[in-house]
GROMACS .gro file of C-alpha atoms in nm:
model
  471
    1MET     CA    1   1.123  -4.972   0.087
    2ALA     CA    2   1.154  -4.877  -0.278
    3SER     CA    3   0.903  -4.596  -0.233
    4LYS     CA    4   1.092  -4.466   0.066
    5ALA     CA    5   1.415  -4.457  -0.131
    6LEU     CA    6   1.259  -4.275  -0.425
    7MET     CA    7   1.030  -4.034  -0.241
    8SER     CA    8   1.111  -3.779   0.030
    9GLU     CA    9   0.892  -3.629   0.303
   10GLU     CA   10   0.834  -3.326   0.077
   11ASP     CA   11   0.641  -3.553  -0.162
   12PHE     CA   12   0.392  -3.628   0.114
   13THR     CA   13   0.358  -3.267   0.241
   14CYS     CA   14   0.043  -3.059   0.189
   15PRO     CA   15   0.129  -2.721   0.025
   16VAL     CA   16  -0.113  -2.536   0.257
   17CYS     CA   17  -0.049  -2.674   0.608
   18CYS     CA   18   0.304  -2.801   0.529
   19ASP     CA   19   0.229  -3.123   0.717
   20ILE     CA   20   0.186  -3.483   0.599
   21PHE     CA   21  -0.137  -3.512   0.395
   22ARG     CA   22  -0.456  -3.588   0.589
   23ASP     CA   23  -0.742  -3.712   0.366
   24PRO     CA   24  -0.583  -3.571   0.048
   25VAL     CA   25  -0.803  -3.471  -0.246
   26VAL     CA   26  -0.689  -3.415  -0.604
   27LEU     CA   27  -0.780  -3.094  -0.788
   28SER     CA   28  -0.855  -3.066  -1.159
   29CYS     CA   29  -0.500  -2.934  -1.215
   30SER     CA   30  -0.364  -3.262  -1.064
   31HIS     CA   31  -0.225  -3.099  -0.748
   32SER     CA   32  -0.323  -3.259  -0.417
   33VAL     CA   33  -0.422  -3.081  -0.094
   34CYS     CA   34  -0.567  -3.188   0.241
   35LYS     CA   35  -0.946  -3.188   0.224
   36VAL     CA   36  -0.982  -2.955   0.523
   37CYS     CA   37  -0.702  -2.727   0.401
   38ILE     CA   38  -0.851  -2.668   0.056
   39GLN     CA   39  -1.195  -2.588   0.200
   40GLN     CA   40  -1.044  -2.334   0.443
   41PHE     CA   41  -0.824  -2.189   0.168
   42TRP     CA   42  -1.121  -2.141  -0.065
   43GLU     CA   43  -1.326  -1.976   0.210
   44LYS     CA   44  -1.049  -1.721   0.279
   45GLN     CA   45  -0.979  -1.651  -0.090
   46ASP     CA   46  -1.346  -1.643  -0.190
   47SER     CA   47  -1.246  -1.836  -0.504
   48LYS     CA   48  -1.184  -2.194  -0.609
   49ASN     CA   49  -0.820  -2.156  -0.716
   50CYS     CA   50  -0.543  -2.413  -0.663
   51PRO     CA   51  -0.308  -2.286  -0.384
   52VAL     CA   52  -0.009  -2.407  -0.587
   53CYS     CA   53  -0.070  -2.299  -0.949
   54ARG     CA   54  -0.382  -2.071  -0.903
   55THR     CA   55  -0.576  -2.269  -1.163
   56THR     CA   56  -0.952  -2.251  -1.102
   57SER     CA   57  -1.090  -2.587  -0.992
   58SER     CA   58  -1.374  -2.726  -1.199
   59LYS     CA   59  -1.513  -2.922  -0.903
   60GLU     CA   60  -1.655  -2.780  -0.583
   61PHE     CA   61  -1.590  -3.111  -0.401
   62PRO     CA   62  -1.262  -3.260  -0.535
   63PRO     CA   63  -1.238  -3.644  -0.526
   64PRO     CA   64  -1.015  -3.817  -0.267
   65ASN     CA   65  -0.663  -3.920  -0.366
   66LEU     CA   66  -0.667  -4.272  -0.220
   67ALA     CA   67  -0.331  -4.372  -0.366
   68LEU     CA   68  -0.159  -4.075  -0.204
   69LYS     CA   69  -0.338  -4.140   0.123
   70ASN     CA   70  -0.207  -4.498   0.132
   71LEU     CA   71   0.146  -4.382   0.052
   72CYS     CA   72   0.130  -4.125   0.334
   73GLU     CA   73   0.020  -4.389   0.584
   74THR     CA   74   0.305  -4.617   0.474
   75PHE     CA   75   0.551  -4.330   0.499
   76LEU     CA   76   0.439  -4.243   0.853
   77GLN     CA   77   0.475  -4.606   0.962
   78GLU     CA   78   0.825  -4.629   0.819
   79ARG     CA   79   0.924  -4.301   0.979
   80SER     CA   80   0.793  -4.404   1.321
   81GLN     CA   81   0.994  -4.726   1.296
   82GLY     CA   82   1.303  -4.530   1.199
   83THR     CA   83   1.285  -4.304   1.506
   84SER     CA   84   1.384  -4.594   1.728
   85ALA     CA   85   1.734  -4.568   1.581
   86GLU     CA   86   1.762  -4.216   1.725
   87SER     CA   87   1.790  -4.342   2.078
   88GLU     CA   88   2.083  -4.558   1.978
   89GLU     CA   89   2.312  -4.258   1.912
   90LEU     CA   90   2.590  -4.278   2.170
   91CYS     CA   91   2.811  -4.036   2.355
   92SER     CA   92   3.143  -4.013   2.171
   93GLN     CA   93   3.335  -4.010   2.502
   94HIS     CA   94   3.155  -4.271   2.714
   95ARG     CA   95   2.968  -4.473   2.449
   96GLU     CA   96   2.651  -4.433   2.653
   97LYS     CA   97   2.309  -4.332   2.517
   98LEU     CA   98   2.250  -3.957   2.486
   99LYS     CA   99   1.950  -3.913   2.715
  100LEU     CA  100   2.000  -3.562   2.853
  101PHE     CA  101   2.055  -3.208   2.730
  102CYS     CA  102   2.283  -2.973   2.925
  103VAL     CA  103   2.110  -2.638   2.940
  104ASP     CA  104   2.426  -2.453   3.043
  105ASP     CA  105   2.651  -2.595   2.768
  106LYS     CA  106   2.369  -2.640   2.515
  107GLN     CA  107   2.479  -2.992   2.422
  108LEU     CA  108   2.357  -3.350   2.438
  109VAL     CA  109   2.510  -3.559   2.720
  110CYS     CA  110   2.487  -3.911   2.863
  111LEU     CA  111   2.436  -4.005   3.228
  112VAL     CA  112   2.811  -4.038   3.282
  113CYS     CA  113   2.866  -3.687   3.142
  114ARG     CA  114   2.605  -3.554   3.382
  115ASP     CA  115   2.800  -3.685   3.683
  116SER     CA  116   3.138  -3.567   3.556
  117ASN     CA  117   3.324  -3.261   3.687
  118LYS     CA  118   3.274  -3.090   3.353
  119HIS     CA  119   2.901  -3.055   3.422
  120THR     CA  120   2.909  -2.985   3.794
  121ASN     CA  121   2.607  -2.777   3.904
  122HIS     CA  122   2.472  -2.769   3.552
  123LYS     CA  123   2.104  -2.788   3.469
  124PHE     CA  124   1.982  -3.083   3.260
  125LYS     CA  125   1.664  -3.169   3.078
  126PRO     CA  126   1.542  -3.484   2.906
  127VAL     CA  127   1.604  -3.478   2.532
  128ASP     CA  128   1.234  -3.460   2.443
  129GLU     CA  129   1.171  -3.168   2.681
  130ALA     CA  130   1.476  -2.977   2.558
  131ALA     CA  131   1.373  -3.031   2.196
  132LEU     CA  132   1.019  -2.915   2.275
  133ASP     CA  133   1.146  -2.596   2.441
  134ARG     CA  134   1.370  -2.511   2.148
  135ARG     CA  135   1.103  -2.590   1.895
  136GLU     CA  136   0.881  -2.337   2.068
  137GLU     CA  137   1.168  -2.087   2.072
  138LEU     CA  138   1.223  -2.132   1.699
  139LYS     CA  139   0.850  -2.105   1.631
  140THR     CA  140   0.855  -1.772   1.816
  141ALA     CA  141   1.148  -1.658   1.604
  142LEU     CA  142   0.960  -1.768   1.295
  143LYS     CA  143   0.656  -1.548   1.361
  144PRO     CA  144   0.825  -1.213   1.275
  145LEU     CA  145   0.936  -1.362   0.945
  146GLN     CA  146   0.583  -1.475   0.870
  147GLU     CA  147   0.444  -1.133   0.960
  148LYS     CA  148   0.705  -0.961   0.745
  149LEU     CA  149   0.614  -1.187   0.455
  150LYS     CA  150   0.252  -1.075   0.491
  151ILE     CA  151   0.367  -0.711   0.473
  152PHE     CA  152   0.567  -0.782   0.160
  153GLU     CA  153   0.279  -0.969   0.000
  154LYS     CA  154   0.036  -0.687   0.081
  155LEU     CA  155   0.264  -0.423  -0.069
  156LYS     CA  156   0.321  -0.636  -0.378
  157ARG     CA  157  -0.055  -0.650  -0.432
  158THR     CA  158  -0.061  -0.271  -0.404
  159CYS     CA  159   0.224  -0.250  -0.654
  160ASP     CA  160   0.036  -0.476  -0.895
  161GLN     CA  161  -0.274  -0.256  -0.862
  162THR     CA  162  -0.063   0.058  -0.907
  163ALA     CA  163   0.100  -0.081  -1.222
  164GLU     CA  164  -0.244  -0.140  -1.374
  165HIS     CA  165  -0.359   0.206  -1.264
  166ILE     CA  166  -0.057   0.366  -1.430
  167LYS     CA  167  -0.158   0.210  -1.761
  168SER     CA  168  -0.518   0.324  -1.710
  169GLN     CA  169  -0.402   0.676  -1.623
  170ALA     CA  170  -0.177   0.692  -1.926
  171LYS     CA  171  -0.455   0.573  -2.156
  172HIS     CA  172  -0.705   0.819  -2.009
  173THR     CA  173  -0.458   1.108  -2.022
  174GLU     CA  174  -0.371   1.033  -2.382
  175ARG     CA  175  -0.740   1.038  -2.477
  176GLN     CA  176  -0.787   1.372  -2.303
  177ILE     CA  177  -0.494   1.524  -2.482
  178LYS     CA  178  -0.630   1.408  -2.815
  179GLU     CA  179  -0.973   1.556  -2.743
  180GLU     CA  180  -0.818   1.891  -2.654
  181PHE     CA  181  -0.599   1.898  -2.959
  182GLU     CA  182  -0.891   1.812  -3.188
  183LYS     CA  183  -1.031   2.156  -3.109
  184LEU     CA  184  -0.721   2.323  -3.249
  185HIS     CA  185  -0.613   2.388  -3.607
  186GLN     CA  186  -0.393   2.163  -3.818
  187PHE     CA  187  -0.073   2.352  -3.737
  188LEU     CA  188  -0.111   2.235  -3.373
  189ARG     CA  189  -0.069   1.866  -3.464
  190ASP     CA  190   0.302   1.874  -3.389
  191GLU     CA  191   0.233   2.004  -3.038
  192GLU     CA  192  -0.025   1.729  -2.984
  193ALA     CA  193   0.221   1.460  -3.086
  194ALA     CA  194   0.489   1.602  -2.860
  195ARG     CA  195   0.262   1.597  -2.553
  196ILE     CA  196   0.139   1.244  -2.624
  197ALA     CA  197   0.501   1.137  -2.652
  198ALA     CA  198   0.568   1.295  -2.312
  199VAL     CA  199   0.283   1.094  -2.156
  200ARG     CA  200   0.410   0.773  -2.313
  201GLU     CA  201   0.764   0.844  -2.202
  202GLU     CA  202   0.647   0.899  -1.844
  203GLU     CA  203   0.432   0.587  -1.863
  204GLU     CA  204   0.732   0.386  -1.978
  205GLN     CA  205   0.955   0.537  -1.712
  206LYS     CA  206   0.712   0.487  -1.425
  207SER     CA  207   0.594   0.147  -1.546
  208GLN     CA  208   0.959   0.042  -1.557
  209MET     CA  209   1.009   0.182  -1.207
  210MET     CA  210   0.706  -0.010  -1.082
  211LYS     CA  211   0.817  -0.322  -1.271
  212GLU     CA  212   1.154  -0.306  -1.094
  213LYS     CA  213   0.978  -0.254  -0.761
  214ILE     CA  214   0.753  -0.555  -0.826
  215GLU     CA  215   1.053  -0.766  -0.924
  216GLU     CA  216   1.231  -0.654  -0.607
  217MET     CA  217   0.926  -0.746  -0.402
  218SER     CA  218   0.908  -1.086  -0.575
  219ARG     CA  219   1.272  -1.154  -0.495
  220ASP     CA  220   1.227  -1.054  -0.131
  221ASN     CA  221   0.908  -1.260  -0.105
  222SER     CA  222   1.085  -1.559  -0.257
  223HIS     CA  223   1.378  -1.518  -0.017
  224LEU     CA  224   1.149  -1.499   0.285
  225SER     CA  225   0.941  -1.792   0.164
  226ASP     CA  226   1.254  -2.004   0.116
  227SER     CA  227   1.380  -1.912   0.463
  228ILE     CA  228   1.046  -1.991   0.623
  229ARG     CA  229   1.017  -2.321   0.437
  230ALA     CA  230   1.369  -2.421   0.546
  231LEU     CA  231   1.298  -2.332   0.908
  232GLU     CA  232   0.966  -2.517   0.902
  233GLU     CA  233   1.146  -2.825   0.771
  234GLU     CA  234   1.409  -2.789   1.044
  235ILE     CA  235   1.137  -2.772   1.310
  236LYS     CA  236   1.005  -3.105   1.187
  237ALA     CA  237   1.350  -3.270   1.211
  238GLU     CA  238   1.424  -3.541   1.464
  239ASP     CA  239   1.525  -3.421   1.809
  240ILE     CA  240   1.893  -3.513   1.784
  241SER     CA  241   1.939  -3.361   1.442
  242PHE     CA  242   1.729  -3.060   1.539
  243LEU     CA  243   1.931  -2.989   1.852
  244LYS     CA  244   2.262  -3.033   1.673
  245ASN     CA  245   2.164  -2.775   1.412
  246PHE     CA  246   1.965  -2.550   1.642
  247GLU     CA  247   2.213  -2.263   1.682
  248ASP     CA  248   2.282  -2.238   1.309
  249THR     CA  249   1.912  -2.264   1.237
  250LYS     CA  250   1.833  -1.991   1.486
  251LYS     CA  251   2.085  -1.760   1.316
  252ARG     CA  252   1.917  -1.823   0.982
  253ALA     CA  253   1.586  -1.722   1.137
  254GLN     CA  254   1.712  -1.365   1.179
  255CYS     CA  255   1.576  -1.139   0.906
  256THR     CA  256   1.789  -0.855   0.771
  257LEU     CA  257   1.536  -0.731   0.519
  258GLN     CA  258   1.393  -0.387   0.584
  259ASP     CA  259   1.017  -0.338   0.586
  260PRO     CA  260   0.896  -0.257   0.236
  261HIS     CA  261   0.756   0.081   0.143
  262MET     CA  262   0.555   0.215  -0.144
  263LEU     CA  263   0.732   0.448  -0.383
  264SER     CA  264   0.622   0.811  -0.372
  265GLY     CA  265   0.555   0.981  -0.702
  266SER     CA  266   0.496   0.648  -0.876
  267LEU     CA  267   0.178   0.752  -1.057
  268ILE     CA  268   0.149   0.938  -1.385
  269HIS     CA  269   0.173   1.316  -1.325
  270VAL     CA  270  -0.163   1.376  -1.492
  271ALA     CA  271  -0.176   1.742  -1.391
  272LYS     CA  272   0.151   1.811  -1.574
  273HIS     CA  273   0.001   1.688  -1.901
  274LEU     CA  274  -0.357   1.813  -1.868
  275GLY     CA  275  -0.332   2.109  -1.631
  276ASN     CA  276  -0.359   2.445  -1.807
  277LEU     CA  277  -0.306   2.262  -2.134
  278LYS     CA  278  -0.474   2.523  -2.351
  279PHE     CA  279  -0.281   2.802  -2.182
  280ARG     CA  280   0.054   2.637  -2.244
  281VAL     CA  281  -0.030   2.587  -2.609
  282TRP     CA  282  -0.169   2.941  -2.631
  283GLU     CA  283   0.171   3.077  -2.527
  284LYS     CA  284   0.286   2.958  -2.868
  285MET     CA  285  -0.031   3.045  -3.059
  286GLN     CA  286  -0.097   3.388  -2.911
  287GLU     CA  287  -0.469   3.310  -2.906
  288ILE     CA  288  -0.718   3.341  -2.623
  289VAL     CA  289  -0.754   3.036  -2.400
  290GLU     CA  290  -0.884   2.973  -2.050
  291TYR     CA  291  -0.640   2.965  -1.762
  292THR     CA  292  -0.730   2.808  -1.427
  293PRO     CA  293  -0.499   2.917  -1.142
  294VAL     CA  294  -0.527   2.588  -0.952
  295ILE     CA  295  -0.539   2.241  -1.105
  296LEU     CA  296  -0.653   1.945  -0.894
  297ASP     CA  297  -0.416   1.652  -0.846
  298PRO     CA  298  -0.605   1.321  -0.899
  299ASN     CA  299  -0.324   1.127  -0.730
  300THR     CA  300  -0.423   1.294  -0.399
  301ALA     CA  301  -0.803   1.260  -0.432
  302GLU     CA  302  -0.982   1.046  -0.173
  303ALA     CA  303  -1.146   0.745  -0.339
  304ARG     CA  304  -1.500   0.890  -0.310
  305LEU     CA  305  -1.417   1.202  -0.512
  306ILE     CA  306  -1.469   1.233  -0.889
  307LEU     CA  307  -1.263   1.494  -1.074
  308SER     CA  308  -1.367   1.651  -1.402
  309GLU     CA  309  -1.176   1.571  -1.720
  310ASP     CA  310  -0.992   1.906  -1.710
  311LEU     CA  311  -0.912   1.863  -1.337
  312THR     CA  312  -1.088   2.188  -1.235
  313SER     CA  313  -1.395   2.055  -1.050
  314VAL     CA  314  -1.463   1.786  -0.791
  315ARG     CA  315  -1.776   1.613  -0.667
  316TYR     CA  316  -1.864   1.339  -0.418
  317SER     CA  317  -1.961   0.992  -0.548
  318VAL     CA  318  -1.932   0.621  -0.466
  319ARG     CA  319  -1.595   0.481  -0.364
  320GLN     CA  320  -1.364   0.390  -0.653
  321GLN     CA  321  -1.092   0.124  -0.670
  322LEU     CA  322  -0.775   0.337  -0.661
  323PRO     CA  323  -0.416   0.262  -0.555
  324ASP     CA  324  -0.337   0.350  -0.194
  325ASN     CA  325  -0.035   0.557  -0.297
  326PRO     CA  326   0.133   0.775  -0.029
  327GLU     CA  327   0.000   1.100  -0.180
  328ARG     CA  328  -0.367   0.998  -0.158
  329PHE     CA  329  -0.603   1.090   0.130
  330ASP     CA  330  -0.781   0.792   0.283
  331SER     CA  331  -0.998   0.973   0.539
  332GLY     CA  332  -1.208   1.281   0.466
  333VAL     CA  333  -1.308   1.364   0.109
  334PHE     CA  334  -1.010   1.589   0.033
  335VAL     CA  335  -0.813   1.663  -0.282
  336LEU     CA  336  -0.515   1.895  -0.324
  337GLY     CA  337  -0.406   2.135  -0.592
  338SER     CA  338  -0.129   1.999  -0.809
  339GLU     CA  339   0.117   2.275  -0.713
  340GLY     CA  340   0.222   2.407  -0.374
  341PHE     CA  341   0.336   2.758  -0.286
  342ASN     CA  342   0.631   2.864  -0.069
  343SER     CA  343   0.646   3.232  -0.168
  344GLY     CA  344   0.446   3.506  -0.333
  345THR     CA  345   0.074   3.580  -0.353
  346HIS     CA  346  -0.171   3.335  -0.506
  347CYS     CA  347  -0.546   3.361  -0.563
  348TRP     CA  348  -0.822   3.134  -0.692
  349ASP     CA  349  -1.202   3.155  -0.711
  350VAL     CA  350  -1.431   2.859  -0.649
  351ASP     CA  351  -1.794   2.819  -0.751
  352VAL     CA  352  -1.977   2.685  -0.441
  353GLU     CA  353  -2.331   2.779  -0.537
  354ASN     CA  354  -2.481   2.429  -0.543
  355SER     CA  355  -2.274   2.250  -0.278
  356ILE     CA  356  -2.415   2.231   0.075
  357SER     CA  357  -2.103   2.083   0.238
  358TRP     CA  358  -1.762   2.218   0.139
  359ARG     CA  359  -1.429   2.328   0.282
  360LEU     CA  360  -1.166   2.547   0.111
  361GLY     CA  361  -0.822   2.665   0.213
  362VAL     CA  362  -0.459   2.549   0.228
  363MET     CA  363  -0.266   2.262   0.383
  364THR     CA  364   0.101   2.222   0.480
  365GLU     CA  365   0.305   1.985   0.264
  366SER     CA  366   0.420   1.776   0.564
  367VAL     CA  367   0.073   1.681   0.688
  368HIS     CA  368   0.022   1.304   0.700
  369ARG     CA  369  -0.256   1.221   0.456
  370LYS     CA  370  -0.364   0.892   0.612
  371GLY     CA  371  -0.617   0.872   0.897
  372ARG     CA  372  -0.717   1.185   1.087
  373GLY     CA  373  -0.375   1.354   1.078
  374VAL     CA  374  -0.479   1.603   0.809
  375TRP     CA  375  -0.691   1.806   1.051
  376GLY     CA  376  -0.375   1.919   1.229
  377GLY     CA  377  -0.234   2.115   0.936
  378ILE     CA  378  -0.509   2.298   0.745
  379TRP     CA  379  -0.649   2.652   0.742
  380THR     CA  380  -0.998   2.658   0.591
  381VAL     CA  381  -1.336   2.824   0.569
  382SER     CA  382  -1.622   2.575   0.540
  383TYR     CA  383  -1.996   2.555   0.495
  384TYR     CA  384  -2.219   2.291   0.655
  385ASP     CA  385  -2.539   2.284   0.863
  386GLU     CA  386  -2.630   2.600   0.666
  387LYS     CA  387  -2.360   2.797   0.851
  388TYR     CA  388  -2.009   2.920   0.773
  389TRP     CA  389  -1.711   2.817   0.986
  390SER     CA  390  -1.339   2.882   1.014
  391GLN     CA  391  -1.084   2.622   1.119
  392CYS     CA  392  -0.707   2.629   1.183
  393PRO     CA  393  -0.453   2.398   1.355
  394GLY     CA  394  -0.513   2.355   1.726
  395GLN     CA  395  -0.870   2.487   1.715
  396THR     CA  396  -1.212   2.342   1.648
  397ASP     CA  397  -1.446   2.491   1.389
  398THR     CA  398  -1.546   2.847   1.483
  399LEU     CA  399  -1.880   2.988   1.370
  400LEU     CA  400  -1.858   3.292   1.140
  401THR     CA  401  -2.122   3.562   1.165
  402PHE     CA  402  -2.192   3.558   0.795
  403ASN     CA  403  -2.552   3.483   0.706
  404LYS     CA  404  -2.564   3.547   0.332
  405LYS     CA  405  -2.560   3.242   0.102
  406LEU     CA  406  -2.245   3.265  -0.104
  407GLN     CA  407  -2.211   3.160  -0.468
  408ARG     CA  408  -1.838   3.208  -0.504
  409ILE     CA  409  -1.542   3.207  -0.268
  410ARG     CA  410  -1.211   3.376  -0.339
  411VAL     CA  411  -0.910   3.227  -0.161
  412GLN     CA  412  -0.599   3.445  -0.150
  413LEU     CA  413  -0.271   3.327   0.002
  414ASP     CA  414   0.000   3.586   0.074
  415TRP     CA  415   0.272   3.343   0.179
  416ASP     CA  416   0.539   3.605   0.245
  417ARG     CA  417   0.319   3.820   0.471
  418GLY     CA  418   0.157   3.520   0.639
  419LYS     CA  419  -0.203   3.592   0.543
  420LEU     CA  420  -0.478   3.367   0.411
  421SER     CA  421  -0.793   3.561   0.317
  422PHE     CA  422  -1.141   3.455   0.207
  423SER     CA  423  -1.388   3.686   0.036
  424ASP     CA  424  -1.694   3.702  -0.191
  425PRO     CA  425  -1.562   3.818  -0.533
  426LEU     CA  426  -1.915   3.902  -0.657
  427THR     CA  427  -1.975   4.162  -0.386
  428ASN     CA  428  -1.614   4.219  -0.279
  429THR     CA  429  -1.714   4.125   0.078
  430HIS     CA  430  -1.454   4.007   0.327
  431ILE     CA  431  -1.533   3.675   0.497
  432HIS     CA  432  -1.234   3.580   0.714
  433THR     CA  433  -0.854   3.617   0.735
  434PHE     CA  434  -0.598   3.392   0.905
  435THR     CA  435  -0.263   3.530   1.014
  436HIS     CA  436   0.021   3.281   1.043
  437THR     CA  437   0.394   3.268   0.971
  438PHE     CA  438   0.415   3.005   0.701
  439THR     CA  439   0.738   2.803   0.690
  440GLN     CA  440   0.638   2.516   0.460
  441LYS     CA  441   0.506   2.479   0.109
  442MET     CA  442   0.128   2.525   0.119
  443PHE     CA  443  -0.111   2.335  -0.109
  444PRO     CA  444  -0.468   2.442  -0.197
  445ILE     CA  445  -0.710   2.195  -0.039
  446PHE     CA  446  -1.070   2.117  -0.131
  447TYR     CA  447  -1.338   1.921   0.053
  448ASN     CA  448  -1.674   1.837  -0.105
  449GLY     CA  449  -1.931   1.629   0.078
  450THR     CA  450  -2.206   1.639  -0.190
  451ASN     CA  451  -2.248   1.522  -0.547
  452PHE     CA  452  -2.277   1.883  -0.665
  453PRO     CA  453  -1.938   1.992  -0.798
  454LEU     CA  454  -1.703   2.251  -0.659
  455ARG     CA  455  -1.549   2.422  -0.962
  456ILE     CA  456  -1.231   2.628  -0.975
  457LEU     CA  457  -1.309   2.921  -1.202
  458PRO     CA  458  -1.081   3.027  -1.489
  459VAL     CA  459  -0.936   3.377  -1.503
  460GLN     CA  460  -0.908   3.605  -1.800
  461CYS     CA  461  -0.561   3.610  -1.946
  462SER     CA  462  -0.365   3.768  -2.226
  463VAL     CA  463   0.006   3.746  -2.283
  464ARG     CA  464   0.064   3.719  -1.909
  465VAL     CA  465  -0.161   3.600  -1.627
  466GLU     CA  466  -0.320   3.864  -1.406
  467GLN     CA  467  -0.484   3.718  -1.099
  468PRO     CA  468  -0.769   3.921  -0.944
  469SER     CA  469  -0.680   4.128  -0.641
  470SER     CA  470  -0.856   4.092  -0.308
  471SER     CA  471  -0.974   4.455  -0.298
   0.00000   0.00000   0.00000
């Protein structure tokens, strides 16, 4: 009896199945788990970590915890003996045993209560059946909480991955800035330091934002876990106690937390720091630099695309481990330009000489970038199967009667007049023109299905940028 007084049911509960231990084994970190539970846990995790403290176990087959097994058996015997006292609880009015549950009034009653006028035409159930029904009802109410917890846990893992990616992006961006500035003269050192400081400031800001998001997720996860644990304990309670507390317990099972969502714009704005870097510095130096009219946004690139260091070319490669942030495509090897257009005329040339599978054009800002939704909001000219095709919303690819192999493609968007034109800048040959009344911001879009790069070509510039005309 001393052990019963000093130890509660929680001390005999497996942390995985939340039930009394069955054949407990002890891990190298001293935590105990059911033998079957730890094997199943390790198979799902593909690792040998402790489910409590995540310490890696040094033994593939942990030894049995015989002392704990004996204590569990003793505890179960004592508990089964104690349940006999439950049936002795009496009706406060008639001092008779509470054997029935009134379904209409949702209360425990004795046989005398059943025959009283107060319960005329009421429906009754035996206590064990009523408790079983309500246990099932509470288990059903528990499932949405468990599913929501999985959603929170999944997003937290994404947040953790994003936080690490932010640091990697910042480190990579800083290195690129340094390499660019090394090509300049000593009087540019101040500009270099200023831009590195901007990267670090953004890293600190966005890392702090992600840190707060992770902390928020941890709090919500902890809250849900506590609620689930409390409800699971209530489900295990004795019938009388369970039924007395059922209504309050059911209220606690209601979840008011909103589904979590990933923050947009959480990644480092690499294009802001690296895009047209030489041109921005040249505005101060009055020296000749290259200017590229469109800079690729790595935060939108599908995981199989590799962007060049200066963010002006893209090629197909093996899938990378990248955060699944809202801006990124996850179907179709697409990447967007870093800036969208909602007025004016814009033009960019792309070197397509070596690629045998490409697609160029524009995409509306509102297009959903997950799954196949992107195909509903793009205007493009493409090349595959050794033929040229046009594609726009609501239509399938249309074959273009253009047989010459092109080396460069010029894309010109006249947003105000609603025209998107494609031409060969080397021969000044028209390829195709779309006519559409644009109402949204349009982003340059690039698709490359081969490991040969598509490269956005720089334009000649002086004090001001002069983009090439279409004629």
